[in-house]
Coordinates of N, CA and C in Angstrom, one line a residue:
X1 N -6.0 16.4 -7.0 CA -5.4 15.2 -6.4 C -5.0 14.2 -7.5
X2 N -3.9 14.1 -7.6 CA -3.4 13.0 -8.5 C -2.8 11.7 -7.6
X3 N -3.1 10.2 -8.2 CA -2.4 9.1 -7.8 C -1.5 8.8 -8.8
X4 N 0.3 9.0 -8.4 CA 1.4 9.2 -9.1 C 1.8 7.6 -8.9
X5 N 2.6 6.8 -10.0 CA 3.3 5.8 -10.0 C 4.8 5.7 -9.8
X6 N 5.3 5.4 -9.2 CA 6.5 5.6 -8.8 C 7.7 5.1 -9.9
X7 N 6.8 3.6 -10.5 CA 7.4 2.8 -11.7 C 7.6 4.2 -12.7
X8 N 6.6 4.7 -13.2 CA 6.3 5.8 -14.1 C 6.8 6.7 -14.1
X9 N 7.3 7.2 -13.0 CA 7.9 8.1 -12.7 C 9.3 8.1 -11.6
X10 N 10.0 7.5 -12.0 CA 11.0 7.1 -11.9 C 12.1 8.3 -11.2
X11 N 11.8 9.7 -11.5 CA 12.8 10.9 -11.0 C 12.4 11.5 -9.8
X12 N 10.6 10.6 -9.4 CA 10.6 10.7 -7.5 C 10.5 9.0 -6.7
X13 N 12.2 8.9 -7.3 CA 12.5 7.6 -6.4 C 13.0 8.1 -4.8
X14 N 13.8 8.9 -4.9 CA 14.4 9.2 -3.6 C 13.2 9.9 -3.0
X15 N 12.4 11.2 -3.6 CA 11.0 11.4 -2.7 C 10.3 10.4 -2.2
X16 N 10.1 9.7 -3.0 CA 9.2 8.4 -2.4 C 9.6 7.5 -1.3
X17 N 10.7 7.3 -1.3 CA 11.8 6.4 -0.4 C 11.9 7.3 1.2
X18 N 11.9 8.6 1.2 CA 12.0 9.2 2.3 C 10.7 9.7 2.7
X19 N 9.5 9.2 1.8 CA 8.2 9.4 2.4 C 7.9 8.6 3.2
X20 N 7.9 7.3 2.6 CA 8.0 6.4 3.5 C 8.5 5.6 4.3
X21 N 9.5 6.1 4.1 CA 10.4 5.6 5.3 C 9.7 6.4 6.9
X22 N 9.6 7.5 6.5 CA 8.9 8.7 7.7 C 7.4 8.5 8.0
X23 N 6.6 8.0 7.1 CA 5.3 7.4 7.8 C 5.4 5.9 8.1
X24 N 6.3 5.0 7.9 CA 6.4 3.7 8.0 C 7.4 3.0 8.3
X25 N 8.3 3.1 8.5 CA 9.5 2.5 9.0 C 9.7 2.9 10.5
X26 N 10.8 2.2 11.0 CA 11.3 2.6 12.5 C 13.2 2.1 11.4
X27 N 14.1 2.4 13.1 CA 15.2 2.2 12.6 C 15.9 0.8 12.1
X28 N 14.9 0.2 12.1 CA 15.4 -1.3 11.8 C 14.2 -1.7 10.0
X29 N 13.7 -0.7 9.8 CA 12.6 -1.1 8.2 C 13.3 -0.1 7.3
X30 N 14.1 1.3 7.9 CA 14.2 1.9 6.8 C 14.6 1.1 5.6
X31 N 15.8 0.4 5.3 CA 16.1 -0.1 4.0 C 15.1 -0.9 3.4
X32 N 14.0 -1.2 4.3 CA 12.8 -2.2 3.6 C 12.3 -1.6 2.2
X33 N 12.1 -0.2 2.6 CA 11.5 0.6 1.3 C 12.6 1.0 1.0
X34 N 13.7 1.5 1.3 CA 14.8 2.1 -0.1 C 14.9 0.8 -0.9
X35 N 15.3 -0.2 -0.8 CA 15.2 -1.1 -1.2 C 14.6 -1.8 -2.2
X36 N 12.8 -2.0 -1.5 CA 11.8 -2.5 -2.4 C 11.9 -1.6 -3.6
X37 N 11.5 0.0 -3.3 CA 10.9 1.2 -3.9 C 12.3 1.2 -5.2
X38 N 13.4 1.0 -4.7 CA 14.3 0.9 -6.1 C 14.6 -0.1 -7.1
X39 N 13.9 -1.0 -6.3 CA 14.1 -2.4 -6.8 C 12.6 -2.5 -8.0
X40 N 11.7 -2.1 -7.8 CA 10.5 -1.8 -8.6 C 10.8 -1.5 -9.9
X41 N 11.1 0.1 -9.6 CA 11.3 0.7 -10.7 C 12.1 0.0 -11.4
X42 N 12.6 -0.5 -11.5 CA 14.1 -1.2 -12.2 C 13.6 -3.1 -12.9
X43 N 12.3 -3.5 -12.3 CA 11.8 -4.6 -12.4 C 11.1 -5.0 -13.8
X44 N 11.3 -6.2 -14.0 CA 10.9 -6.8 -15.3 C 9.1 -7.2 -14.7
X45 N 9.3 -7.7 -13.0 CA 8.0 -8.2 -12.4 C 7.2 -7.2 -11.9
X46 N 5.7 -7.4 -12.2 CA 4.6 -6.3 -12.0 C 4.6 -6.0 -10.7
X47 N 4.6 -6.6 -10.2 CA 5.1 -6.6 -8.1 C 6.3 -6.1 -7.8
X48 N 6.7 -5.5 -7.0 CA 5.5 -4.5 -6.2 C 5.7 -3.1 -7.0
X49 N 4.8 -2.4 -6.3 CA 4.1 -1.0 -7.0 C 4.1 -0.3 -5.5
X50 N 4.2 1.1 -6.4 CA 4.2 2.0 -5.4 C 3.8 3.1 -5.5
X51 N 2.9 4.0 -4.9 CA 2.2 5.0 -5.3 C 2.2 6.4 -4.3
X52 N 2.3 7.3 -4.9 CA 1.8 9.0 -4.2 C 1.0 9.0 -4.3
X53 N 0.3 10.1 -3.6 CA -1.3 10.9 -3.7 C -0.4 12.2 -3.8
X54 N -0.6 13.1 -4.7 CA 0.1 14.3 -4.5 C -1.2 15.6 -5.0
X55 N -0.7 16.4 -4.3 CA -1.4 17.9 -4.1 C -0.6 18.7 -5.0
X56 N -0.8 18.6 -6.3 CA 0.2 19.7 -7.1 C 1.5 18.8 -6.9
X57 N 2.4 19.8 -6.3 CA 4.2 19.0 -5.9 C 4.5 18.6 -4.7
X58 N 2.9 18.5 -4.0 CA 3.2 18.1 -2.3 C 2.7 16.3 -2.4
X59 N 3.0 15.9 -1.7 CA 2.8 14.3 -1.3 C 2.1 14.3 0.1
X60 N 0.7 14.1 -0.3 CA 0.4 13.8 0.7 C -0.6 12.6 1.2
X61 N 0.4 11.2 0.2 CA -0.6 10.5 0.7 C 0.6 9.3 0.1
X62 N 0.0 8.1 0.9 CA 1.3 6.9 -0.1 C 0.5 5.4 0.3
X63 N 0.7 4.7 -0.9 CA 0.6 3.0 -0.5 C 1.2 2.6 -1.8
X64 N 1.1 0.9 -1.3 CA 1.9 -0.2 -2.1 C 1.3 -1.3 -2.6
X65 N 1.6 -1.9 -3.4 CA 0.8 -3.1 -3.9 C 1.9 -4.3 -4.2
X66 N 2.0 -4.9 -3.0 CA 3.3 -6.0 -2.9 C 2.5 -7.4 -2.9
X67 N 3.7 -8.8 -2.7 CA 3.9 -9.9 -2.7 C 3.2 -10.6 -1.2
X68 N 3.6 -9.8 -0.5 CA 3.4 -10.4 1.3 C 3.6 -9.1 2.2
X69 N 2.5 -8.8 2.9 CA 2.7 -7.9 3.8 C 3.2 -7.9 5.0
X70 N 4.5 -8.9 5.3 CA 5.3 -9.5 6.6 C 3.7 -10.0 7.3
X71 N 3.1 -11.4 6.7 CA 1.8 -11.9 7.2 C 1.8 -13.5 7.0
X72 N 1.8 -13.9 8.1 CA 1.5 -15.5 7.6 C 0.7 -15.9 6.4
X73 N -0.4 -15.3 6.1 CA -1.1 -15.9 4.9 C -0.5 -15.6 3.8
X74 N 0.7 -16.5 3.4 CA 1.6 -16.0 2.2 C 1.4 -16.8 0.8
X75 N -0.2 -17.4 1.1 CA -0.7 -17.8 -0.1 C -2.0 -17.0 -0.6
X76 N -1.6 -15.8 0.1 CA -2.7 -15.2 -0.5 C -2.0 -13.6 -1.0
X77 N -2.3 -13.1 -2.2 CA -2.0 -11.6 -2.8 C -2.3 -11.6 -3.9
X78 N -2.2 -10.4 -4.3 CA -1.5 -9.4 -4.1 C -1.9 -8.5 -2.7
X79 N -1.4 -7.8 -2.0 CA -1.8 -6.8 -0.8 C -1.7 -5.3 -1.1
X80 N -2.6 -4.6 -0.5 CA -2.5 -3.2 -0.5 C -2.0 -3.0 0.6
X81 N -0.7 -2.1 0.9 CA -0.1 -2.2 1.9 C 0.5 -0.2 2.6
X82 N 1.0 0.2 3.7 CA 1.3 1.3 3.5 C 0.7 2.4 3.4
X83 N -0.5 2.3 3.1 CA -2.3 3.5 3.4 C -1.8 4.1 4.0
X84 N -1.5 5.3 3.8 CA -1.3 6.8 4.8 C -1.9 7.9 4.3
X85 N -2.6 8.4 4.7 CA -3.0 10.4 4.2 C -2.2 10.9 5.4
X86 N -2.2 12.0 5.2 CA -1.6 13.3 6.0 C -3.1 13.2 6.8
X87 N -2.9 14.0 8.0 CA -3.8 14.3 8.7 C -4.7 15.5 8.3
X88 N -4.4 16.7 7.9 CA -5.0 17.8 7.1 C -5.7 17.2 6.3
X89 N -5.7 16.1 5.2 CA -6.4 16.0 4.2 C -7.4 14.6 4.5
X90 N -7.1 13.6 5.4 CA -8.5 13.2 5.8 C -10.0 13.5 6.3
X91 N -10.2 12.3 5.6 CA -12.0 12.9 6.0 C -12.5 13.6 4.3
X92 N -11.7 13.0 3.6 CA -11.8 13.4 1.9 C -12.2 12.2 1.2
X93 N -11.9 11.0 1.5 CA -11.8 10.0 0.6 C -11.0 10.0 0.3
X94 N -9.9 10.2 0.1 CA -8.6 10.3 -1.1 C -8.1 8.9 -0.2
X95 N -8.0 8.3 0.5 CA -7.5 7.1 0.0 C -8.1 6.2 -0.7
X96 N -9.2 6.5 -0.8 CA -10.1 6.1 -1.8 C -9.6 5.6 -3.3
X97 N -8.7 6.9 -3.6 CA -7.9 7.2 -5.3 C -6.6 6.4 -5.1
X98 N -6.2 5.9 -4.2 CA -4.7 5.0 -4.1 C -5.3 3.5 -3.9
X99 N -6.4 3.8 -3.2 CA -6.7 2.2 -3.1 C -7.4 1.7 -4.6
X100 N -7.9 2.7 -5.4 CA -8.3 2.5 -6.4 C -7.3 2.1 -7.5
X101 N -6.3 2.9 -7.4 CA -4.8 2.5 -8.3 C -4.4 1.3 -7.9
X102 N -4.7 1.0 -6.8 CA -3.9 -0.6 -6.7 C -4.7 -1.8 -7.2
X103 N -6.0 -1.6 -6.9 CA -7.1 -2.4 -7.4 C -7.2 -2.4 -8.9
X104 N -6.9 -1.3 -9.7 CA -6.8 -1.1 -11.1 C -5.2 -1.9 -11.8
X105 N -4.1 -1.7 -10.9 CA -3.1 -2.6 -11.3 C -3.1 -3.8 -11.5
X106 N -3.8 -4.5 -9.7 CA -3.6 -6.0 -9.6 C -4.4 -6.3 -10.5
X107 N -5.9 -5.6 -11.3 CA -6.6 -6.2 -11.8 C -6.3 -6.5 -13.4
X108 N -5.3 -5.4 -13.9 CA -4.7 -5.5 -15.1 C -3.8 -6.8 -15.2
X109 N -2.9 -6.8 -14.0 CA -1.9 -8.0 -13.7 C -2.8 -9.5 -13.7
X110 N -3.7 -9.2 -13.6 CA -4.6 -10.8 -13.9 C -5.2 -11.2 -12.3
X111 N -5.2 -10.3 -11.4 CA -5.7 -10.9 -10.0 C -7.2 -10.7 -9.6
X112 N -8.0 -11.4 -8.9 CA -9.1 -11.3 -8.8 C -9.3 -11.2 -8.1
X113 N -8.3 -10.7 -6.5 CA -8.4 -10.2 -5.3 C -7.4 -9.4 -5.1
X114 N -7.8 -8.7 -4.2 CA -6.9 -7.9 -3.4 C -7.3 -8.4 -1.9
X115 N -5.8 -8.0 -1.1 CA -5.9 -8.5 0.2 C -5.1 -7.4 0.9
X116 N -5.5 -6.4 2.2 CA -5.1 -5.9 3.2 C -4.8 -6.7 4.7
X117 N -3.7 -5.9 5.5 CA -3.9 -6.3 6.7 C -3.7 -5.1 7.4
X118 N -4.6 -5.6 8.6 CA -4.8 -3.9 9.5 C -5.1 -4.0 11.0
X119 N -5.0 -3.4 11.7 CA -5.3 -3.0 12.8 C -6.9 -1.8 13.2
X120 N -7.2 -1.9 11.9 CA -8.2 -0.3 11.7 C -9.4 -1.2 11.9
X121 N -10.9 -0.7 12.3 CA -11.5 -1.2 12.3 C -12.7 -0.1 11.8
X122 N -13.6 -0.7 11.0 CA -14.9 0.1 10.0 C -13.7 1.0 8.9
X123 N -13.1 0.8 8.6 CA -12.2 1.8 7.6 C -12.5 1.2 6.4
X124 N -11.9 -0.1 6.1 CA -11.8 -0.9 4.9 C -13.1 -0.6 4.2
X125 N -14.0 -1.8 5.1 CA -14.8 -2.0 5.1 C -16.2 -0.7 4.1
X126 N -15.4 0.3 4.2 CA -16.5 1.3 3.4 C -15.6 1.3 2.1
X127 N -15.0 0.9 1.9 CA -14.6 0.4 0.8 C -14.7 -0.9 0.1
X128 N -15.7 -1.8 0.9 CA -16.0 -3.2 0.2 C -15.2 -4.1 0.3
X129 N -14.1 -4.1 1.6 CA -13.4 -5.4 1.6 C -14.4 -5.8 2.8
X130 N -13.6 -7.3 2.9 CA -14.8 -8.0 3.6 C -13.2 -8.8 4.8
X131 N -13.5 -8.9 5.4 CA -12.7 -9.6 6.6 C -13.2 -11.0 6.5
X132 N -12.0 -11.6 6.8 CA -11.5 -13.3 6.4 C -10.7 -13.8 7.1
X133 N -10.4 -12.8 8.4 CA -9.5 -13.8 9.3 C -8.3 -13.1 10.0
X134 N -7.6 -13.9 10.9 CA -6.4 -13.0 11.3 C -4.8 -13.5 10.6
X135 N -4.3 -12.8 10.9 CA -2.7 -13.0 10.2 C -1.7 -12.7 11.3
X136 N -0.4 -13.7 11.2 CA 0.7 -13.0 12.2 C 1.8 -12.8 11.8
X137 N 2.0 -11.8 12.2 CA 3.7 -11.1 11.8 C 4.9 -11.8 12.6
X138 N 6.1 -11.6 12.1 CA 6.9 -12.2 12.2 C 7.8 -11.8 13.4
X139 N 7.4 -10.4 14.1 CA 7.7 -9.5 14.9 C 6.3 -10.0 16.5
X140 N 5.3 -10.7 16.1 CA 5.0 -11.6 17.1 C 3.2 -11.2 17.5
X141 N 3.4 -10.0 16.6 CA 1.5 -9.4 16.4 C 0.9 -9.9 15.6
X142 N -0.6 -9.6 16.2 CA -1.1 -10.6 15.0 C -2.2 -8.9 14.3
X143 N -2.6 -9.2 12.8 CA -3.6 -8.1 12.4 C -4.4 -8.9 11.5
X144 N -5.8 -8.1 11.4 CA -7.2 -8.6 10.6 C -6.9 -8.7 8.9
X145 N -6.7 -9.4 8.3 CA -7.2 -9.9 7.2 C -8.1 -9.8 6.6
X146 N -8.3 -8.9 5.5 CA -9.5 -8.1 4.5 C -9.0 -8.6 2.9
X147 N -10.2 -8.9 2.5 CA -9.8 -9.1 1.0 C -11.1 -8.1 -0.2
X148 N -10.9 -8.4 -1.1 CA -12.0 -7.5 -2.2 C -12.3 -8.3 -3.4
X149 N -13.0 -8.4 -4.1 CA -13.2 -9.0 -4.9 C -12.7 -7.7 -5.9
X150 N -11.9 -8.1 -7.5 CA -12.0 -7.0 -8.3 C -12.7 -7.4 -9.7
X151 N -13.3 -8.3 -10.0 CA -13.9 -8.5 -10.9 C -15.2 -8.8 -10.6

């Protein structure tokens, strides 16, 4: 299991863009990620990031490390955003190795937290974030608010 950079690897822009579009988008977000995900690679700014989990040449895993996760608390980031495994390969840890790549980024980039938002409940949490509250989306839901310390 490898965690791939998408900045780094720049010749799986279109792979990456139609992964996520398919675990994350509906018909009104596709361009959210063709968009962000090309706009990245192409950036002078460390934000946002984007990552695979890949099995050899299979993708089976993806998250992001953006500015605002569409969340009111938009004085707080960086966010780990996007967490998907495939269903076959949970129950591994392997998001484990993507949350770790984001935490290893923001921390290089100079941040001393990380911040998720979720719907999930005991998930984070075995990974050491700590809940801090709720957040609301702009679409009119509201989701829990996790952060981490990385230093």
């Amino acid at each position: 299991m490898k965690v791939v950079s998408i900045r780094a690897n720049p010749e799986l822009v279109n792979k990456s863009i139609e992964y996520f579009q398919e675990k994350w988008a509906n018909e009104n977000s596709m361009m959210v990620y063709d968009n962000s995900i090309k706009r990245a690679v192409n950036s002078s700014f460390p934000l946002p990031q984007w990552y695979l989990l890949m099995d050899g040449d299979v993708i089976v895993g993806c998250a992001g490390l953006i500015t605002n996760d569409f969340i009111s608390a938009m004085d707080l980031y960086p966010w780990l955003c996007a967490l998907y495994i495939e269903e076959e390969y949970r129950g591994n840890k392997y998001s484990k190795l993507l949350i770790e790549k984001a935490m290893e980024d923001a921390k290089k980039i100079g941040f001393e937290k990380l911040y998720l938002s979720t719907d999930h409940d005991d998930l984070y949490e075995k990974f050491g974030f700590e809940y801090i509250g709720l957040g609301y989306h702009p679409w009119g839901e509201s989701s829990k608010i996790y952060s981490k310390m990385l230093i």
